[in-house]
Amino acid sequence: RKGNVVITGASSGLGLATAKAIAETGKWHVTMACRNFLKAEKAAKSVGIAKENYTVMHLDLASLDSVRQFVDTFRLSGRPLDVLVCNAAVYLPTAKEPTFTAEGFELSVGTNHLGHFLLSRLLLDDLKKSDFPQKRLIIVGSITGNTNTLAGNVPPKANLGDLRGLAGGLNGLDTSAMIDGGEFDGAKAYKDSKVCNMLTMQEFHRRFHEETGISFASLYPGCIAETGLFRNHIPLFRALFPPFQKYITKGYVSEEEAGKRLAQVISDPSLSKSGVYWSWNKNSSSFENQLSQEASDAEKARKLWDVSEKLVGLA
Ligand code: NDP
């Protein structure tokens, strides 16, 4: 049978390019889990994904009710789940004030981390049930949360501190909207959320890989400077960022190439190792990359897991 993959945020950028790359193999059916149904349908058509190879299903990660609803709808569809890709994200670098999810969590961490945390925890049961030979749970990471790299050292740097803001509910009222309890900073909130993504992947690996055989992985696909992720940035930045990445840092990668990279992590037998943060070198060959100290801190990962469970209502 065909493999079945769910990709969140498949209506643009990396998610869409990945859906296209994996659907084109003819061996996969893609469930595009998206907040804007019409946009996702149009996007799938515009890149030419064949009708029989995809389904759009509604998912708004900024609402935990919507996450639960998605899981119910997916189960009703009767499709097995072989691979889950947590890809969607928001990035709000110019926001002066925090905005919030339906449950009142700061929007970047609420969407990128907490929404995906609940989704992947609930869908773990579905992955366990699948009879697919190589079951995978992939959480898209980034270099920006990684302070052992040049890009990860551009201020404001990611730092989760002792998680006091997160433990307080990230609501910006009686507690800070930032994980470390500090002043709101939209760019930092995004980087923090990516550190959470990478810590969560490793905690999944430690807790569930041996018992379930599921492979857990994260990746940095390269700098895809033209995606919608930068839509909230100032126009000058949007104009200068792609050439800067192309010619100065040389980290630039096209959406198409990045989609092929993520598609490898979904289906390539040589990328089946669990607990790995994949990256690609200049010749586009994959390698197991190192994470920064904070992004590989096992104690912090465990604490993040416990606090996140409480916030999403699993504990
Ligand atoms: P895009 O903005 O193009 O895509 C983000 C996707 O997430 C969109 O489909 C968007 O939906 C969706 N999304 C946002 N909020 C929600 C929500 N509440 N519920 C459901 N879906 C939502 O950005 P990219 O393709 O660049 O980003 C994809 C991933 O790649 C992210 O995890 C990002 O951190 C990562 N990444 C990107 C890099 C880059 O250079 N661009 C580098 C490293 C990592 P909609 O279309 O409706 O807005």
GROMACS .gro file of C-alpha atoms and ligand atoms in nm:
model
  363
    1ARG     CA    1   0.000   0.000   0.000
    2LYS     CA    2   0.088   0.367  -0.023
    3GLY     CA    3   0.244   0.542   0.274
    4ASN     CA    4   0.030   0.798   0.457
    5VAL     CA    5   0.187   1.121   0.578
    6VAL     CA    6   0.029   1.414   0.762
    7ILE     CA    7   0.206   1.748   0.708
    8THR     CA    8   0.101   2.053   0.911
    9GLY     CA    9   0.119   2.393   0.741
   10ALA     CA   10   0.131   2.240   0.393
   11SER     CA   11  -0.038   2.543   0.235
   12SER     CA   12   0.286   2.728   0.164
   13GLY     CA   13   0.665   2.729   0.179
   14LEU     CA   14   0.844   2.419   0.300
   15GLY     CA   15   0.525   2.224   0.380
   16LEU     CA   16   0.384   2.271   0.030
   17ALA     CA   17   0.715   2.191  -0.141
   18THR     CA   18   0.744   1.875   0.069
   19ALA     CA   19   0.385   1.769  -0.006
   20LYS     CA   20   0.461   1.809  -0.376
   21ALA     CA   21   0.793   1.622  -0.361
   22ILE     CA   22   0.655   1.325  -0.166
   23ALA     CA   23   0.327   1.304  -0.364
   24GLU     CA   24   0.521   1.299  -0.691
   25THR     CA   25   0.685   0.970  -0.597
   26GLY     CA   26   0.343   0.808  -0.641
   27LYS     CA   27   0.407   0.607  -0.326
   28TRP     CA   28   0.248   0.843  -0.073
   29HIS     CA   29  -0.084   1.001   0.014
   30VAL     CA   30  -0.047   1.340   0.185
   31THR     CA   31  -0.293   1.480   0.436
   32MET     CA   32  -0.236   1.855   0.427
   33ALA     CA   33  -0.329   1.975   0.779
   34CYS     CA   34  -0.400   2.345   0.727
   35ARG     CA   35  -0.585   2.633   0.893
   36ASN     CA   36  -0.709   2.780   0.565
   37PHE     CA   37  -0.889   2.515   0.363
   38LEU     CA   38  -0.933   2.712   0.042
   39LYS     CA   39  -0.575   2.841   0.041
   40ALA     CA   40  -0.447   2.486   0.085
   41GLU     CA   41  -0.666   2.348  -0.197
   42LYS     CA   42  -0.551   2.625  -0.430
   43ALA     CA   43  -0.188   2.574  -0.329
   44ALA     CA   44  -0.206   2.199  -0.398
   45LYS     CA   45  -0.358   2.266  -0.741
   46SER     CA   46  -0.113   2.543  -0.825
   47VAL     CA   47   0.190   2.317  -0.777
   48GLY     CA   48   0.017   2.031  -0.959
   49ILE     CA   49  -0.030   1.768  -0.688
   50ALA     CA   50  -0.253   1.497  -0.838
   51LYS     CA   51  -0.598   1.481  -0.681
   52GLU     CA   52  -0.571   1.120  -0.570
   53ASN     CA   53  -0.248   1.192  -0.382
   54TYR     CA   54  -0.370   1.447  -0.127
   55THR     CA   55  -0.650   1.547   0.111
   56VAL     CA   56  -0.684   1.883   0.282
   57MET     CA   57  -0.801   1.862   0.644
   58HIS     CA   58  -0.865   2.155   0.873
   59LEU     CA   59  -0.618   2.216   1.156
   60ASP     CA   60  -0.559   2.538   1.346
   61LEU     CA   61  -0.266   2.483   1.579
   62ALA     CA   62  -0.348   2.802   1.767
   63SER     CA   63  -0.652   2.625   1.917
   64LEU     CA   64  -0.623   2.305   2.120
   65ASP     CA   65  -0.989   2.226   2.044
   66SER     CA   66  -0.905   2.238   1.676
   67VAL     CA   67  -0.609   2.004   1.733
   68ARG     CA   68  -0.837   1.750   1.906
   69GLN     CA   69  -1.099   1.792   1.633
   70PHE     CA   70  -0.836   1.726   1.366
   71VAL     CA   71  -0.729   1.404   1.538
   72ASP     CA   72  -1.094   1.287   1.549
   73THR     CA   73  -1.152   1.375   1.182
   74PHE     CA   74  -0.830   1.206   1.076
   75ARG     CA   75  -0.928   0.888   1.263
   76LEU     CA   76  -1.272   0.891   1.102
   77SER     CA   77  -1.109   0.903   0.759
   78GLY     CA   78  -0.988   0.548   0.825
   79ARG     CA   79  -0.639   0.617   0.689
   80PRO     CA   80  -0.349   0.472   0.883
   81LEU     CA   81  -0.083   0.718   1.001
   82ASP     CA   82   0.270   0.624   0.899
   83VAL     CA   83   0.455   0.955   0.922
   84LEU     CA   84   0.366   1.281   1.096
   85VAL     CA   85   0.548   1.603   1.001
   86CYS     CA   86   0.513   1.899   1.239
   87ASN     CA   87   0.609   2.181   1.002
   88ALA     CA   88   0.373   2.479   1.050
   89ALA     CA   89   0.507   2.788   1.223
   90VAL     CA   90   0.450   3.157   1.279
   91TYR     CA   91   0.728   3.413   1.310
   92LEU     CA   92   0.642   3.760   1.440
   93PRO     CA   93   0.973   3.951   1.452
   94THR     CA   94   0.829   4.303   1.441
   95ALA     CA   95   0.544   4.256   1.691
   96LYS     CA   96   0.562   4.511   1.970
   97GLU     CA   97   0.301   4.335   2.181
   98PRO     CA   98   0.232   3.964   2.219
   99THR     CA   99  -0.075   3.805   2.059
  100PHE     CA  100  -0.237   3.487   2.187
  101THR     CA  101  -0.385   3.150   2.095
  102ALA     CA  102  -0.744   3.050   2.175
  103GLU     CA  103  -0.627   2.922   2.515
  104GLY     CA  104  -0.430   3.240   2.583
  105PHE     CA  105  -0.074   3.122   2.516
  106GLU     CA  106   0.167   3.357   2.340
  107LEU     CA  107   0.107   3.286   1.969
  108SER     CA  108   0.450   3.170   1.845
  109VAL     CA  109   0.520   2.924   2.125
  110GLY     CA  110   0.148   2.835   2.143
  111THR     CA  111   0.134   2.745   1.773
  112ASN     CA  112   0.483   2.617   1.695
  113HIS     CA  113   0.537   2.420   2.016
  114LEU     CA  114   0.220   2.364   2.224
  115GLY     CA  115  -0.017   2.295   1.931
  116HIS     CA  116   0.230   2.048   1.784
  117PHE     CA  117   0.303   1.897   2.125
  118LEU     CA  118  -0.064   1.806   2.174
  119LEU     CA  119  -0.101   1.690   1.813
  120SER     CA  120   0.199   1.460   1.824
  121ARG     CA  121   0.116   1.322   2.166
  122LEU     CA  122  -0.236   1.230   2.052
  123LEU     CA  123  -0.123   1.089   1.716
  124LEU     CA  124   0.151   0.877   1.874
  125ASP     CA  125  -0.116   0.609   1.932
  126ASP     CA  126  -0.204   0.614   1.562
  127LEU     CA  127   0.161   0.583   1.462
  128LYS     CA  128   0.195   0.287   1.700
  129LYS     CA  129  -0.098   0.111   1.530
  130SER     CA  130   0.039   0.150   1.177
  131ASP     CA  131   0.193  -0.160   1.020
  132PHE     CA  132   0.424   0.048   0.800
  133PRO     CA  133   0.787  -0.071   0.809
  134GLN     CA  134   0.938   0.273   0.882
  135LYS     CA  135   0.719   0.491   1.101
  136ARG     CA  136   0.844   0.842   1.167
  137LEU     CA  137   0.758   1.155   1.364
  138ILE     CA  138   0.940   1.460   1.231
  139ILE     CA  139   0.947   1.803   1.395
  140VAL     CA  140   1.099   2.077   1.179
  141GLY     CA  141   1.372   2.259   1.372
  142SER     CA  142   1.589   2.552   1.282
  143ILE     CA  143   1.938   2.686   1.301
  144THR     CA  144   1.813   3.004   1.465
  145GLY     CA  145   1.745   2.834   1.798
  146ASN     CA  146   2.089   2.679   1.787
  147THR     CA  147   2.345   2.896   1.962
  148ASN     CA  148   2.635   2.675   1.849
  149THR     CA  149   2.603   2.828   1.500
  150LEU     CA  150   2.670   3.172   1.356
  151ALA     CA  151   2.303   3.230   1.268
  152GLY     CA  152   2.198   3.108   1.611
  153ASN     CA  153   2.407   3.380   1.769
  154VAL     CA  154   2.234   3.674   1.605
  155PRO     CA  155   2.058   3.852   1.893
  156PRO     CA  156   1.808   3.807   2.047
  157LYS     CA  157   1.931   3.456   2.123
  158ALA     CA  158   1.706   3.167   2.218
  159ASN     CA  159   1.702   3.099   2.591
  160LEU     CA  160   1.435   2.908   2.782
  161GLY     CA  161   1.581   2.992   3.123
  162ASP     CA  162   1.410   2.795   3.398
  163LEU     CA  163   1.078   2.786   3.203
  164ARG     CA  164   0.906   3.007   3.461
  165GLY     CA  165   0.698   3.199   3.203
  166LEU     CA  166   0.584   2.877   3.035
  167ALA     CA  167   0.500   2.717   3.369
  168GLY     CA  168   0.289   3.024   3.446
  169GLY     CA  169   0.090   2.979   3.124
  170LEU     CA  170   0.259   3.236   2.890
  171ASN     CA  171  -0.049   3.455   2.912
  172GLY     CA  172   0.111   3.798   2.946
  173LEU     CA  173  -0.128   3.885   3.229
  174ASP     CA  174  -0.021   3.750   3.566
  175THR     CA  175   0.285   3.598   3.403
  176SER     CA  176   0.527   3.677   3.120
  177ALA     CA  177   0.445   3.593   2.757
  178MET     CA  178   0.802   3.460   2.722
  179ILE     CA  179   0.918   3.111   2.826
  180ASP     CA  180   1.207   3.248   3.036
  181GLY     CA  181   0.982   3.501   3.207
  182GLY     CA  182   1.143   3.802   3.032
  183GLU     CA  183   1.012   4.097   2.829
  184PHE     CA  184   0.818   4.011   2.513
  185ASP     CA  185   1.035   3.983   2.201
  186GLY     CA  186   0.871   3.828   1.893
  187ALA     CA  187   1.195   3.714   1.726
  188LYS     CA  188   1.314   3.548   2.047
  189ALA     CA  189   0.975   3.382   2.103
  190TYR     CA  190   1.011   3.213   1.761
  191LYS     CA  191   1.365   3.095   1.837
  192ASP     CA  192   1.256   2.967   2.179
  193SER     CA  193   0.971   2.775   2.013
  194LYS     CA  194   1.221   2.609   1.776
  195VAL     CA  195   1.439   2.503   2.071
  196CYS     CA  196   1.122   2.350   2.221
  197ASN     CA  197   1.064   2.162   1.892
  198MET     CA  198   1.415   2.016   1.899
  199LEU     CA  199   1.397   1.927   2.272
  200THR     CA  200   1.056   1.763   2.221
  201MET     CA  201   1.187   1.544   1.938
  202GLN     CA  202   1.469   1.417   2.161
  203GLU     CA  203   1.238   1.355   2.456
  204PHE     CA  204   1.005   1.155   2.229
  205HIS     CA  205   1.308   0.953   2.119
  206ARG     CA  206   1.414   0.879   2.477
  207ARG     CA  207   1.064   0.784   2.591
  208PHE     CA  208   0.925   0.598   2.292
  209HIS     CA  209   1.179   0.489   2.033
  210GLU     CA  210   1.277   0.155   2.185
  211GLU     CA  211   0.928   0.058   2.284
  212THR     CA  212   0.756   0.157   1.957
  213GLY     CA  213   1.022   0.142   1.685
  214ILE     CA  214   0.906   0.484   1.566
  215SER     CA  215   1.191   0.709   1.446
  216PHE     CA  216   1.187   1.063   1.581
  217ALA     CA  217   1.381   1.327   1.387
  218SER     CA  218   1.430   1.698   1.346
  219LEU     CA  219   1.604   1.890   1.071
  220TYR     CA  220   1.731   2.221   0.950
  221PRO     CA  221   1.652   2.226   0.578
  222GLY     CA  222   1.866   2.536   0.503
  223CYS     CA  223   1.762   2.899   0.483
  224ILE     CA  224   1.454   2.915   0.260
  225ALA     CA  225   1.464   3.292   0.238
  226GLU     CA  226   1.156   3.335   0.018
  227THR     CA  227   0.886   3.155   0.218
  228GLY     CA  228   0.588   3.317   0.387
  229LEU     CA  229   0.766   3.289   0.720
  230PHE     CA  230   0.911   3.633   0.661
  231ARG     CA  231   0.579   3.787   0.556
  232ASN     CA  232   0.557   3.979   0.883
  233HIS     CA  233   0.902   4.130   0.846
  234ILE     CA  234   0.971   4.487   0.728
  235PRO     CA  235   0.984   4.527   0.346
  236LEU     CA  236   1.355   4.620   0.341
  237PHE     CA  237   1.439   4.297   0.523
  238ARG     CA  238   1.226   4.094   0.283
  239ALA     CA  239   1.408   4.250  -0.013
  240LEU     CA  240   1.761   4.204   0.121
  241PHE     CA  241   1.733   3.872   0.302
  242PRO     CA  242   1.733   3.632  -0.002
  243PRO     CA  243   2.043   3.784  -0.172
  244PHE     CA  244   2.216   3.807   0.167
  245GLN     CA  245   2.159   3.435   0.224
  246LYS     CA  246   2.255   3.349  -0.134
  247TYR     CA  247   2.579   3.541  -0.162
  248ILE     CA  248   2.702   3.618   0.190
  249THR     CA  249   2.610   3.331   0.424
  250LYS     CA  250   2.562   3.085   0.133
  251GLY     CA  251   2.297   2.912   0.345
  252TYR     CA  252   2.024   2.982   0.088
  253VAL     CA  253   1.816   2.694  -0.038
  254SER     CA  254   1.518   2.703  -0.276
  255GLU     CA  255   1.175   2.590  -0.157
  256GLU     CA  256   1.196   2.303  -0.403
  257GLU     CA  257   1.533   2.179  -0.273
  258ALA     CA  258   1.421   2.220   0.092
  259GLY     CA  259   1.106   2.019   0.010
  260LYS     CA  260   1.319   1.740  -0.134
  261ARG     CA  261   1.529   1.737   0.183
  262LEU     CA  262   1.228   1.703   0.411
  263ALA     CA  263   1.085   1.438   0.176
  264GLN     CA  264   1.408   1.239   0.234
  265VAL     CA  265   1.352   1.252   0.609
  266ILE     CA  266   0.998   1.120   0.549
  267SER     CA  267   1.083   0.826   0.326
  268ASP     CA  268   1.452   0.763   0.259
  269PRO     CA  269   1.564   0.434   0.421
  270SER     CA  270   1.910   0.583   0.487
  271LEU     CA  271   1.759   0.857   0.706
  272SER     CA  272   1.570   0.628   0.940
  273LYS     CA  273   1.790   0.673   1.249
  274SER     CA  274   1.600   0.804   1.551
  275GLY     CA  275   1.694   1.101   1.770
  276VAL     CA  276   1.879   1.279   1.488
  277TYR     CA  277   1.885   1.646   1.386
  278TRP     CA  278   1.952   1.631   1.010
  279SER     CA  279   2.129   1.898   0.810
  280TRP     CA  280   2.270   1.915   0.457
  281ASN     CA  281   2.609   2.030   0.336
  282LYS     CA  282   2.684   2.242   0.029
  283ASN     CA  283   2.663   1.938  -0.198
  284SER     CA  284   2.317   1.864  -0.063
  285SER     CA  285   2.421   1.549   0.118
  286SER     CA  286   2.263   1.487   0.455
  287PHE     CA  287   2.455   1.452   0.781
  288GLU     CA  288   2.376   1.418   1.153
  289ASN     CA  289   2.426   1.766   1.296
  290GLN     CA  290   2.510   1.870   1.653
  291LEU     CA  291   2.265   2.072   1.860
  292SER     CA  292   2.356   2.358   2.092
  293GLN     CA  293   2.395   2.289   2.462
  294GLU     CA  294   2.048   2.416   2.549
  295ALA     CA  295   1.882   2.237   2.255
  296SER     CA  296   2.029   1.905   2.373
  297ASP     CA  297   1.982   1.949   2.748
  298ALA     CA  298   1.804   1.628   2.857
  299GLU     CA  299   1.700   1.770   3.195
  300LYS     CA  300   1.540   2.073   3.028
  301ALA     CA  301   1.368   1.848   2.773
  302ARG     CA  302   1.209   1.645   3.054
  303LYS     CA  303   1.093   1.958   3.235
  304LEU     CA  304   0.958   2.109   2.913
  305TRP     CA  305   0.764   1.787   2.852
  306ASP     CA  306   0.607   1.795   3.199
  307VAL     CA  307   0.514   2.164   3.186
  308SER     CA  308   0.376   2.131   2.830
  309GLU     CA  309   0.163   1.829   2.931
  310LYS     CA  310  -0.004   2.039   3.200
  311LEU     CA  311  -0.068   2.334   2.966
  312VAL     CA  312  -0.232   2.125   2.692
  313GLY     CA  313  -0.441   1.928   2.941
  314LEU     CA  314  -0.269   1.590   2.919
  315ALA     CA  315  -0.157   1.579   3.282
  316NDP     P1  316   0.558   2.959   0.572
  316NDP     O1  317   0.512   3.079   0.644
  316NDP     O2  318   0.568   2.962   0.423
  316NDP     O3  319   0.469   2.835   0.611
  316NDP     C1  320   0.417   2.820   0.739
  316NDP     C2  321   0.294   2.735   0.735
  316NDP     O4  322   0.242   2.724   0.867
  316NDP     C3  323   0.182   2.793   0.648
  316NDP     O5  324   0.124   2.687   0.577
  316NDP     C4  325   0.087   2.848   0.751
  316NDP     O6  326  -0.048   2.850   0.710
  316NDP     C5  327   0.105   2.747   0.861
  316NDP     N1  328   0.050   2.794   0.989
  316NDP     C6  329   0.078   2.906   1.057
  316NDP     N2  330   0.001   2.915   1.167
  316NDP     C7  331  -0.078   2.805   1.169
  316NDP     C8  332  -0.180   2.758   1.254
  316NDP     N3  333  -0.220   2.827   1.362
  316NDP     N4  334  -0.239   2.640   1.225
  316NDP     C9  335  -0.204   2.570   1.115
  316NDP     N5  336  -0.110   2.610   1.030
  316NDP    C10  337  -0.048   2.727   1.056
  316NDP     O7  338   0.701   2.927   0.637
  316NDP     P2  339   0.813   2.815   0.607
  316NDP     O8  340   0.769   2.723   0.501
  316NDP     O9  341   0.941   2.886   0.592
  316NDP    O10  342   0.818   2.740   0.746
  316NDP    C11  343   0.794   2.603   0.761
  316NDP    C12  344   0.883   2.545   0.870
  316NDP    O11  345   1.020   2.558   0.833
  316NDP    C13  346   0.870   2.613   1.006
  316NDP    O12  347   0.870   2.513   1.106
  316NDP    C14  348   0.995   2.699   1.015
  316NDP    O13  349   1.032   2.720   1.149
  316NDP    C15  350   1.093   2.610   0.942
  316NDP     N6  351   1.212   2.673   0.894
  316NDP    C16  352   1.207   2.770   0.795
  316NDP    C17  353   1.325   2.828   0.751
  316NDP    C18  354   1.324   2.933   0.647
  316NDP    O14  355   1.432   2.982   0.615
  316NDP     N7  356   1.212   2.971   0.589
  316NDP    C19  357   1.454   2.784   0.803
  316NDP    C20  358   1.447   2.683   0.904
  316NDP    C21  359   1.331   2.630   0.945
  316NDP     P3  360  -0.111   2.968   0.615
  316NDP    O15  361  -0.068   2.933   0.475
  316NDP    O16  362  -0.256   2.953   0.638
  316NDP    O17  363  -0.054   3.096   0.663
   0.00000   0.00000   0.00000
